[in-house]
Amino acid sequence: MASTTASAADAPRRAEAPRAKGRLYRGDLGMWSWVAHRITGVLTFFFLFVHVLDTALVRVSPNAYDTVIETYKHPVMILFELGLLAAVLFHAFNGIRVMLVDFWAKGTQYQKPMLWTVIVLWLVLMIPAAISLLSRAATEIFGG
């Protein structure tokens, strides 16, 4: 009985790219954008969750609420503000890019330039914000 399909042994061998060692994810910038979008989304969700809880605390115990608000005024919390700003800005800009890729007919064609635009916009806004917030933290910590 003759077979019309070739066996796996007869199939031509494809050259495989060597796998990078020590990296869980292998991919280009778009894949890292996908990962960063998920991480920033989760971080923003947890911030909103904590924000709702600490705001609801005012009805339970105004003194406990005042104590929590005082801890937020600590200069180290400025670093968390900076992280929150970084996460929200990236998530927002990248979300717009994702919507354009999904709903614009030429979105996939311009996916990479849009990602670089997201990164540049994020840096343009984050650098002055970081300088401002970190100088405020330094002033509060060291006086001035």
Tab-separated table of N, CA and C in Angstrom:
chain	number	residue	atom	x	y	z
A	1	MET	N	0.846	-1.166	0.000
A	1	MET	CA	0.000	0.000	0.000
A	1	MET	C	0.894	1.232	0.000
A	2	ALA	N	0.710	2.089	-0.959
A	2	ALA	CA	1.537	3.290	-1.105
A	2	ALA	C	0.897	4.453	-0.364
A	3	SER	N	1.738	5.259	0.192
A	3	SER	CA	1.249	6.437	0.922
A	3	SER	C	1.539	7.689	0.108
A	4	THR	N	0.615	8.600	0.101
A	4	THR	CA	0.812	9.847	-0.646
A	4	THR	C	1.452	10.930	0.199
A	5	THR	N	1.577	10.696	1.471
A	5	THR	CA	2.194	11.698	2.351
A	5	THR	C	3.596	11.255	2.720
A	6	ALA	N	4.474	12.224	2.835
A	6	ALA	CA	5.861	11.921	3.215
A	6	ALA	C	5.928	11.715	4.718
A	7	SER	N	6.812	10.848	5.113
A	7	SER	CA	6.985	10.630	6.547
A	7	SER	C	7.796	11.773	7.143
A	8	ALA	N	7.794	11.865	8.443
A	8	ALA	CA	8.536	12.925	9.136
A	8	ALA	C	10.030	12.815	8.861
A	9	ALA	N	10.525	11.619	8.655
A	9	ALA	CA	11.955	11.433	8.387
A	9	ALA	C	12.335	11.985	7.019
A	10	ASP	N	11.383	11.950	6.062
A	10	ASP	CA	11.655	12.439	4.716
A	10	ASP	C	11.496	13.952	4.592
A	11	ALA	N	10.906	14.584	5.568
A	11	ALA	CA	10.649	16.031	5.499
A	11	ALA	C	11.967	16.799	5.585
A	12	PRO	N	12.089	17.886	4.816
A	12	PRO	CA	13.333	18.672	4.880
A	12	PRO	C	13.472	19.357	6.237
A	13	ARG	N	14.691	19.436	6.699
A	13	ARG	CA	14.976	20.054	7.992
A	13	ARG	C	15.004	21.567	7.836
A	14	ARG	N	14.330	22.266	8.751
A	14	ARG	CA	14.371	23.719	8.755
A	14	ARG	C	15.468	24.175	9.697
A	15	ALA	N	16.142	25.219	9.294
A	15	ALA	CA	17.174	25.794	10.169
A	15	ALA	C	16.469	26.565	11.274
A	16	GLU	N	16.751	26.232	12.524
A	16	GLU	CA	16.137	26.915	13.653
A	16	GLU	C	17.102	27.927	14.220
A	17	ALA	N	16.548	29.068	14.587
A	17	ALA	CA	17.375	30.091	15.224
A	17	ALA	C	17.764	29.596	16.600
A	18	PRO	N	18.999	29.830	17.011
A	18	PRO	CA	19.396	29.373	18.350
A	18	PRO	C	18.610	30.113	19.422
A	19	ARG	N	18.186	29.393	20.405
A	19	ARG	CA	17.399	29.982	21.484
A	19	ARG	C	18.323	30.734	22.426
A	20	ALA	N	17.914	31.971	22.765
A	20	ALA	CA	18.698	32.784	23.692
A	20	ALA	C	18.623	32.165	25.081
A	21	LYS	N	19.751	32.012	25.708
A	21	LYS	CA	19.789	31.399	27.031
A	21	LYS	C	19.491	32.439	28.102
A	22	GLY	N	18.769	32.026	29.136
A	22	GLY	CA	18.522	32.887	30.268
A	22	GLY	C	17.399	33.898	30.074
A	23	ARG	N	16.625	33.754	29.019
A	23	ARG	CA	15.530	34.684	28.791
A	23	ARG	C	14.236	33.900	28.706
A	24	LEU	N	13.287	34.285	29.533
A	24	LEU	CA	11.998	33.619	29.518
A	24	LEU	C	11.243	33.979	28.246
A	25	TYR	N	11.232	35.267	27.918
A	25	TYR	CA	10.524	35.722	26.730
A	25	TYR	C	11.515	36.043	25.637
A	26	ARG	N	11.233	35.589	24.459
A	26	ARG	CA	12.058	35.919	23.303
A	26	ARG	C	11.170	36.656	22.324
A	27	GLY	N	11.531	37.862	22.014
A	27	GLY	CA	10.713	38.582	21.063
A	27	GLY	C	11.235	39.984	20.860
A	28	ASP	N	10.494	40.716	20.090
A	28	ASP	CA	10.922	42.068	19.792
A	28	ASP	C	10.244	43.049	20.747
A	29	LEU	N	10.344	44.309	20.427
A	29	LEU	CA	9.827	45.361	21.292
A	29	LEU	C	8.320	45.270	21.474
A	30	GLY	N	7.607	44.813	20.448
A	30	GLY	CA	6.157	44.684	20.545
A	30	GLY	C	5.734	43.699	21.620
A	31	MET	N	6.493	42.614	21.776
A	31	MET	CA	6.180	41.636	22.809
A	31	MET	C	6.422	42.218	24.201
A	32	TRP	N	7.504	42.974	24.340
A	32	TRP	CA	7.778	43.598	25.637
A	32	TRP	C	6.738	44.667	25.946
A	33	SER	N	6.233	45.325	24.914
A	33	SER	CA	5.151	46.286	25.100
A	33	SER	C	3.907	45.581	25.626
A	34	TRP	N	3.629	44.392	25.093
A	34	TRP	CA	2.490	43.602	25.555
A	34	TRP	C	2.653	43.255	27.040
A	35	VAL	N	3.847	42.820	27.409
A	35	VAL	CA	4.121	42.466	28.810
A	35	VAL	C	3.985	43.699	29.704
A	36	ALA	N	4.580	44.811	29.290
A	36	ALA	CA	4.513	46.045	30.079
A	36	ALA	C	3.082	46.546	30.202
A	37	HIS	N	2.279	46.375	29.159
A	37	HIS	CA	0.885	46.815	29.207
A	37	HIS	C	0.117	46.023	30.263
A	38	ARG	N	0.368	44.730	30.331
A	38	ARG	CA	-0.316	43.903	31.340
A	38	ARG	C	0.147	44.262	32.743
A	39	ILE	N	1.442	44.446	32.919
A	39	ILE	CA	1.973	44.779	34.249
A	39	ILE	C	1.452	46.135	34.717
A	40	THR	N	1.489	47.136	33.837
A	40	THR	CA	1.010	48.474	34.239
A	40	THR	C	-0.489	48.458	34.506
A	41	GLY	N	-1.227	47.624	33.792
A	41	GLY	CA	-2.659	47.500	34.054
A	41	GLY	C	-2.928	46.923	35.434
A	42	VAL	N	-2.180	45.890	35.800
A	42	VAL	CA	-2.351	45.271	37.123
A	42	VAL	C	-1.936	46.252	38.224
A	43	LEU	N	-0.826	46.960	38.027
A	43	LEU	CA	-0.383	47.939	39.024
A	43	LEU	C	-1.412	49.050	39.206
A	44	THR	N	-1.986	49.531	38.122
A	44	THR	CA	-3.011	50.576	38.205
A	44	THR	C	-4.252	50.048	38.912
A	45	PHE	N	-4.634	48.806	38.628
A	45	PHE	CA	-5.778	48.212	39.306
A	45	PHE	C	-5.546	48.152	40.814
A	46	PHE	N	-4.354	47.696	41.231
A	46	PHE	CA	-4.081	47.600	42.663
A	46	PHE	C	-4.041	48.975	43.323
A	47	PHE	N	-3.533	49.988	42.618
A	47	PHE	CA	-3.569	51.336	43.170
A	47	PHE	C	-5.013	51.768	43.385
A	48	LEU	N	-5.858	51.558	42.389
A	48	LEU	CA	-7.260	51.960	42.530
A	48	LEU	C	-7.943	51.198	43.659
A	49	PHE	N	-7.610	49.931	43.811
A	49	PHE	CA	-8.173	49.124	44.889
A	49	PHE	C	-7.781	49.705	46.256
A	50	VAL	N	-6.507	50.008	46.445
A	50	VAL	CA	-6.035	50.589	47.706
A	50	VAL	C	-6.648	51.966	47.915
A	51	HIS	N	-6.765	52.734	46.847
A	51	HIS	CA	-7.341	54.071	46.950
A	51	HIS	C	-8.800	54.018	47.415
A	52	VAL	N	-9.569	53.092	46.879
A	52	VAL	CA	-10.958	52.934	47.307
A	52	VAL	C	-11.007	52.510	48.772
A	53	LEU	N	-10.121	51.590	49.169
A	53	LEU	CA	-10.114	51.134	50.566
A	53	LEU	C	-9.744	52.253	51.529
A	54	ASP	N	-8.686	53.018	51.207
A	54	ASP	CA	-8.297	54.055	52.155
A	54	ASP	C	-9.293	55.208	52.178
A	55	THR	N	-9.980	55.456	51.078
A	55	THR	CA	-11.016	56.491	51.083
A	55	THR	C	-12.234	56.022	51.867
A	56	ALA	N	-12.569	54.747	51.769
A	56	ALA	CA	-13.692	54.201	52.523
A	56	ALA	C	-13.400	54.178	54.021
A	57	LEU	N	-12.128	54.226	54.372
A	57	LEU	CA	-11.731	54.196	55.782
A	57	LEU	C	-12.251	55.415	56.548
A	58	VAL	N	-12.511	56.511	55.849
A	58	VAL	CA	-12.978	57.729	56.507
A	58	VAL	C	-14.339	57.512	57.181
A	59	ARG	N	-15.169	56.621	56.632
A	59	ARG	CA	-16.470	56.362	57.248
A	59	ARG	C	-16.353	55.413	58.435
A	60	VAL	N	-15.330	54.566	58.427
A	60	VAL	CA	-15.152	53.608	59.508
A	60	VAL	C	-14.496	54.276	60.710
A	61	SER	N	-13.369	54.945	60.453
A	61	SER	CA	-12.627	55.578	61.535
A	61	SER	C	-11.870	56.785	60.990
A	62	PRO	N	-12.364	57.985	61.242
A	62	PRO	CA	-11.672	59.182	60.753
A	62	PRO	C	-10.232	59.287	61.255
A	63	ASN	N	-9.971	58.810	62.482
A	63	ASN	CA	-8.594	58.853	63.002
A	63	ASN	C	-7.670	57.924	62.212
A	64	ALA	N	-8.158	56.731	61.880
A	64	ALA	CA	-7.361	55.802	61.076
A	64	ALA	C	-7.126	56.378	59.680
A	65	TYR	N	-8.136	57.028	59.131
A	65	TYR	CA	-7.986	57.665	57.823
A	65	TYR	C	-6.907	58.739	57.871
A	66	ASP	N	-6.941	59.589	58.919
A	66	ASP	CA	-5.925	60.640	59.063
A	66	ASP	C	-4.520	60.036	59.179
A	67	THR	N	-4.400	58.916	59.879
A	67	THR	CA	-3.109	58.255	60.026
A	67	THR	C	-2.600	57.756	58.675
A	68	VAL	N	-3.481	57.160	57.894
A	68	VAL	CA	-3.100	56.665	56.570
A	68	VAL	C	-2.680	57.824	55.676
A	69	ILE	N	-3.415	58.905	55.700
A	69	ILE	CA	-3.094	60.071	54.874
A	69	ILE	C	-1.745	60.662	55.291
A	70	GLU	N	-1.437	60.642	56.578
A	70	GLU	CA	-0.133	61.139	57.035
A	70	GLU	C	1.011	60.286	56.493
A	71	THR	N	0.795	58.965	56.404
A	71	THR	CA	1.859	58.116	55.841
A	71	THR	C	2.068	58.419	54.369
A	72	TYR	N	1.016	58.845	53.676
A	72	TYR	CA	1.152	59.188	52.254
A	72	TYR	C	1.967	60.460	52.054
A	73	LYS	N	2.113	61.257	53.084
A	73	LYS	CA	2.873	62.510	52.970
A	73	LYS	C	4.370	62.307	53.174
A	74	HIS	N	4.775	61.084	53.492
A	74	HIS	CA	6.195	60.795	53.686
A	74	HIS	C	6.927	60.950	52.354
A	75	PRO	N	8.148	61.497	52.369
A	75	PRO	CA	8.881	61.719	51.113
A	75	PRO	C	9.132	60.454	50.293
A	76	VAL	N	9.227	59.308	50.945
A	76	VAL	CA	9.446	58.064	50.207
A	76	VAL	C	8.235	57.737	49.329
A	77	MET	N	7.060	58.178	49.737
A	77	MET	CA	5.853	57.923	48.944
A	77	MET	C	5.890	58.649	47.607
A	78	ILE	N	6.749	59.659	47.489
A	78	ILE	CA	6.897	60.359	46.212
A	78	ILE	C	7.422	59.387	45.152
A	79	LEU	N	8.242	58.443	45.559
A	79	LEU	CA	8.721	57.425	44.610
A	79	LEU	C	7.562	56.567	44.105
A	80	PHE	N	6.624	56.256	44.996
A	80	PHE	CA	5.454	55.497	44.574
A	80	PHE	C	4.572	56.328	43.641
A	81	GLU	N	4.469	57.642	43.916
A	81	GLU	CA	3.733	58.529	43.013
A	81	GLU	C	4.362	58.517	41.625
A	82	LEU	N	5.680	58.563	41.593
A	82	LEU	CA	6.388	58.548	40.319
A	82	LEU	C	6.145	57.227	39.582
A	83	GLY	N	6.186	56.133	40.310
A	83	GLY	CA	5.894	54.833	39.707
A	83	GLY	C	4.470	54.740	39.194
A	84	LEU	N	3.532	55.288	39.964
A	84	LEU	CA	2.134	55.296	39.533
A	84	LEU	C	1.972	56.123	38.265
A	85	LEU	N	2.593	57.290	38.237
A	85	LEU	CA	2.522	58.143	37.052
A	85	LEU	C	3.110	57.424	35.837
A	86	ALA	N	4.247	56.765	36.022
A	86	ALA	CA	4.881	56.035	34.923
A	86	ALA	C	3.958	54.926	34.408
A	87	ALA	N	3.355	54.182	35.322
A	87	ALA	CA	2.480	53.075	34.928
A	87	ALA	C	1.231	53.574	34.208
A	88	VAL	N	0.593	54.601	34.751
A	88	VAL	CA	-0.643	55.103	34.152
A	88	VAL	C	-0.372	55.719	32.785
A	89	LEU	N	0.697	56.503	32.663
A	89	LEU	CA	1.010	57.118	31.372
A	89	LEU	C	1.310	56.068	30.303
A	90	PHE	N	2.152	55.096	30.642
A	90	PHE	CA	2.466	54.073	29.647
A	90	PHE	C	1.218	53.287	29.277
A	91	HIS	N	0.427	52.911	30.274
A	91	HIS	CA	-0.763	52.112	30.019
A	91	HIS	C	-1.745	52.883	29.136
A	92	ALA	N	-1.898	54.175	29.383
A	92	ALA	CA	-2.817	54.990	28.587
A	92	ALA	C	-2.334	55.132	27.144
A	93	PHE	N	-1.078	55.515	26.965
A	93	PHE	CA	-0.556	55.697	25.606
A	93	PHE	C	-0.530	54.384	24.832
A	94	ASN	N	-0.097	53.325	25.483
A	94	ASN	CA	-0.050	52.029	24.806
A	94	ASN	C	-1.460	51.511	24.532
A	95	GLY	N	-2.401	51.824	25.395
A	95	GLY	CA	-3.791	51.439	25.156
A	95	GLY	C	-4.350	52.108	23.912
A	96	ILE	N	-4.000	53.368	23.708
A	96	ILE	CA	-4.429	54.057	22.490
A	96	ILE	C	-3.804	53.377	21.272
A	97	ARG	N	-2.536	53.012	21.380
A	97	ARG	CA	-1.861	52.319	20.279
A	97	ARG	C	-2.541	50.983	19.985
A	98	VAL	N	-2.886	50.246	21.030
A	98	VAL	CA	-3.545	48.946	20.846
A	98	VAL	C	-4.896	49.131	20.152
A	99	MET	N	-5.642	50.164	20.553
A	99	MET	CA	-6.927	50.423	19.894
A	99	MET	C	-6.735	50.776	18.426
A	100	LEU	N	-5.717	51.573	18.131
A	100	LEU	CA	-5.450	51.916	16.734
A	100	LEU	C	-5.068	50.680	15.921
A	101	VAL	N	-4.271	49.816	16.504
A	101	VAL	CA	-3.893	48.582	15.804
A	101	VAL	C	-5.133	47.722	15.552
A	102	ASP	N	-6.030	47.659	16.531
A	102	ASP	CA	-7.215	46.812	16.401
A	102	ASP	C	-8.267	47.380	15.455
A	103	PHE	N	-8.491	48.680	15.495
A	103	PHE	CA	-9.637	49.245	14.788
A	103	PHE	C	-9.289	50.077	13.553
A	104	TRP	N	-8.039	50.334	13.309
A	104	TRP	CA	-7.624	51.097	12.135
A	104	TRP	C	-7.128	50.100	11.093
A	105	ALA	N	-7.588	50.246	9.870
A	105	ALA	CA	-7.232	49.288	8.817
A	105	ALA	C	-5.724	49.194	8.608
A	106	LYS	N	-5.005	50.293	8.754
A	106	LYS	CA	-3.555	50.278	8.566
A	106	LYS	C	-2.798	50.188	9.896
A	107	GLY	N	-3.502	49.860	10.967
A	107	GLY	CA	-2.891	49.823	12.290
A	107	GLY	C	-1.734	48.857	12.402
A	108	THR	N	-1.891	47.672	11.852
A	108	THR	CA	-0.800	46.697	11.950
A	108	THR	C	0.407	47.117	11.127
A	109	GLN	N	0.143	47.842	10.064
A	109	GLN	CA	1.244	48.317	9.213
A	109	GLN	C	2.111	49.337	9.949
A	110	TYR	N	1.477	50.153	10.796
A	110	TYR	CA	2.193	51.210	11.505
A	110	TYR	C	2.400	50.889	12.986
A	111	GLN	N	2.309	49.628	13.335
A	111	GLN	CA	2.404	49.225	14.736
A	111	GLN	C	3.734	49.624	15.378
A	112	LYS	N	4.833	49.364	14.703
A	112	LYS	CA	6.149	49.658	15.274
A	112	LYS	C	6.403	51.167	15.412
A	113	PRO	N	6.111	51.976	14.377
A	113	PRO	CA	6.291	53.420	14.563
A	113	PRO	C	5.397	53.990	15.673
A	114	MET	N	4.192	53.437	15.807
A	114	MET	CA	3.318	53.904	16.886
A	114	MET	C	3.896	53.538	18.247
A	115	LEU	N	4.529	52.376	18.346
A	115	LEU	CA	5.147	51.989	19.612
A	115	LEU	C	6.289	52.928	19.955
A	116	TRP	N	7.110	53.283	18.978
A	116	TRP	CA	8.189	54.238	19.235
A	116	TRP	C	7.629	55.605	19.613
A	117	THR	N	6.492	55.977	19.028
A	117	THR	CA	5.834	57.232	19.407
A	117	THR	C	5.380	57.180	20.861
A	118	VAL	N	4.824	56.043	21.272
A	118	VAL	CA	4.406	55.861	22.671
A	118	VAL	C	5.609	56.024	23.598
A	119	ILE	N	6.711	55.400	23.249
A	119	ILE	CA	7.910	55.459	24.098
A	119	ILE	C	8.444	56.885	24.181
A	120	VAL	N	8.485	57.583	23.046
A	120	VAL	CA	8.989	58.960	23.041
A	120	VAL	C	8.068	59.871	23.839
A	121	LEU	N	6.745	59.753	23.641
A	121	LEU	CA	5.806	60.572	24.421
A	121	LEU	C	5.936	60.295	25.912
A	122	TRP	N	6.076	59.015	26.244
A	122	TRP	CA	6.215	58.637	27.657
A	122	TRP	C	7.473	59.267	28.248
A	123	LEU	N	8.577	59.205	27.528
A	123	LEU	CA	9.826	59.799	28.019
A	123	LEU	C	9.731	61.316	28.121
A	124	VAL	N	9.107	61.949	27.121
A	124	VAL	CA	8.971	63.414	27.132
A	124	VAL	C	8.181	63.875	28.351
A	125	LEU	N	7.199	63.114	28.753
A	125	LEU	CA	6.413	63.490	29.928
A	125	LEU	C	7.031	63.004	31.240
A	126	MET	N	7.688	61.846	31.208
A	126	MET	CA	8.222	61.284	32.454
A	126	MET	C	9.498	61.976	32.934
A	127	ILE	N	10.351	62.412	32.027
A	127	ILE	CA	11.621	63.016	32.456
A	127	ILE	C	11.382	64.290	33.275
A	128	PRO	N	10.575	65.255	32.794
A	128	PRO	CA	10.334	66.430	33.638
A	128	PRO	C	9.591	66.090	34.934
A	129	ALA	N	8.647	65.152	34.855
A	129	ALA	CA	7.913	64.755	36.057
A	129	ALA	C	8.851	64.121	37.075
A	130	ALA	N	9.754	63.270	36.611
A	130	ALA	CA	10.715	62.620	37.510
A	130	ALA	C	11.634	63.654	38.151
A	131	ILE	N	12.100	64.601	37.363
A	131	ILE	CA	12.976	65.647	37.912
A	131	ILE	C	12.228	66.443	38.976
A	132	SER	N	10.990	66.808	38.678
A	132	SER	CA	10.194	67.593	39.628
A	132	SER	C	9.907	66.819	40.910
A	133	LEU	N	9.424	65.589	40.768
A	133	LEU	CA	9.066	64.805	41.952
A	133	LEU	C	10.295	64.423	42.778
A	134	LEU	N	11.376	64.042	42.109
A	134	LEU	CA	12.584	63.656	42.869
A	134	LEU	C	13.238	64.856	43.535
A	135	SER	N	13.196	66.016	42.907
A	135	SER	CA	13.742	67.203	43.578
A	135	SER	C	12.877	67.587	44.770
A	136	ARG	N	11.549	67.410	44.656
A	136	ARG	CA	10.672	67.665	45.799
A	136	ARG	C	10.966	66.692	46.940
A	137	ALA	N	11.192	65.411	46.600
A	137	ALA	CA	11.525	64.421	47.627
A	137	ALA	C	12.855	64.746	48.286
A	138	ALA	N	13.836	65.139	47.493
A	138	ALA	CA	15.159	65.494	48.053
A	138	ALA	C	15.044	66.708	48.956
A	139	THR	N	14.242	67.688	48.560
A	139	THR	CA	14.048	68.884	49.390
A	139	THR	C	13.395	68.514	50.720
A	140	GLU	N	12.407	67.629	50.670
A	140	GLU	CA	11.733	67.241	51.911
A	140	GLU	C	12.624	66.389	52.802
A	141	ILE	N	13.445	65.548	52.207
A	141	ILE	CA	14.317	64.676	53.011
A	141	ILE	C	15.494	65.450	53.598
A	142	PHE	N	16.169	66.223	52.740
A	142	PHE	CA	17.407	66.896	53.167
A	142	PHE	C	17.202	68.357	53.556
A	143	GLY	N	15.989	68.861	53.389
A	143	GLY	CA	15.729	70.263	53.714
A	143	GLY	C	16.215	71.163	52.588
A	144	GLY	N	15.787	72.377	52.600
A	144	GLY	CA	16.273	73.241	51.534
A	144	GLY	C	15.436	74.393	51.401
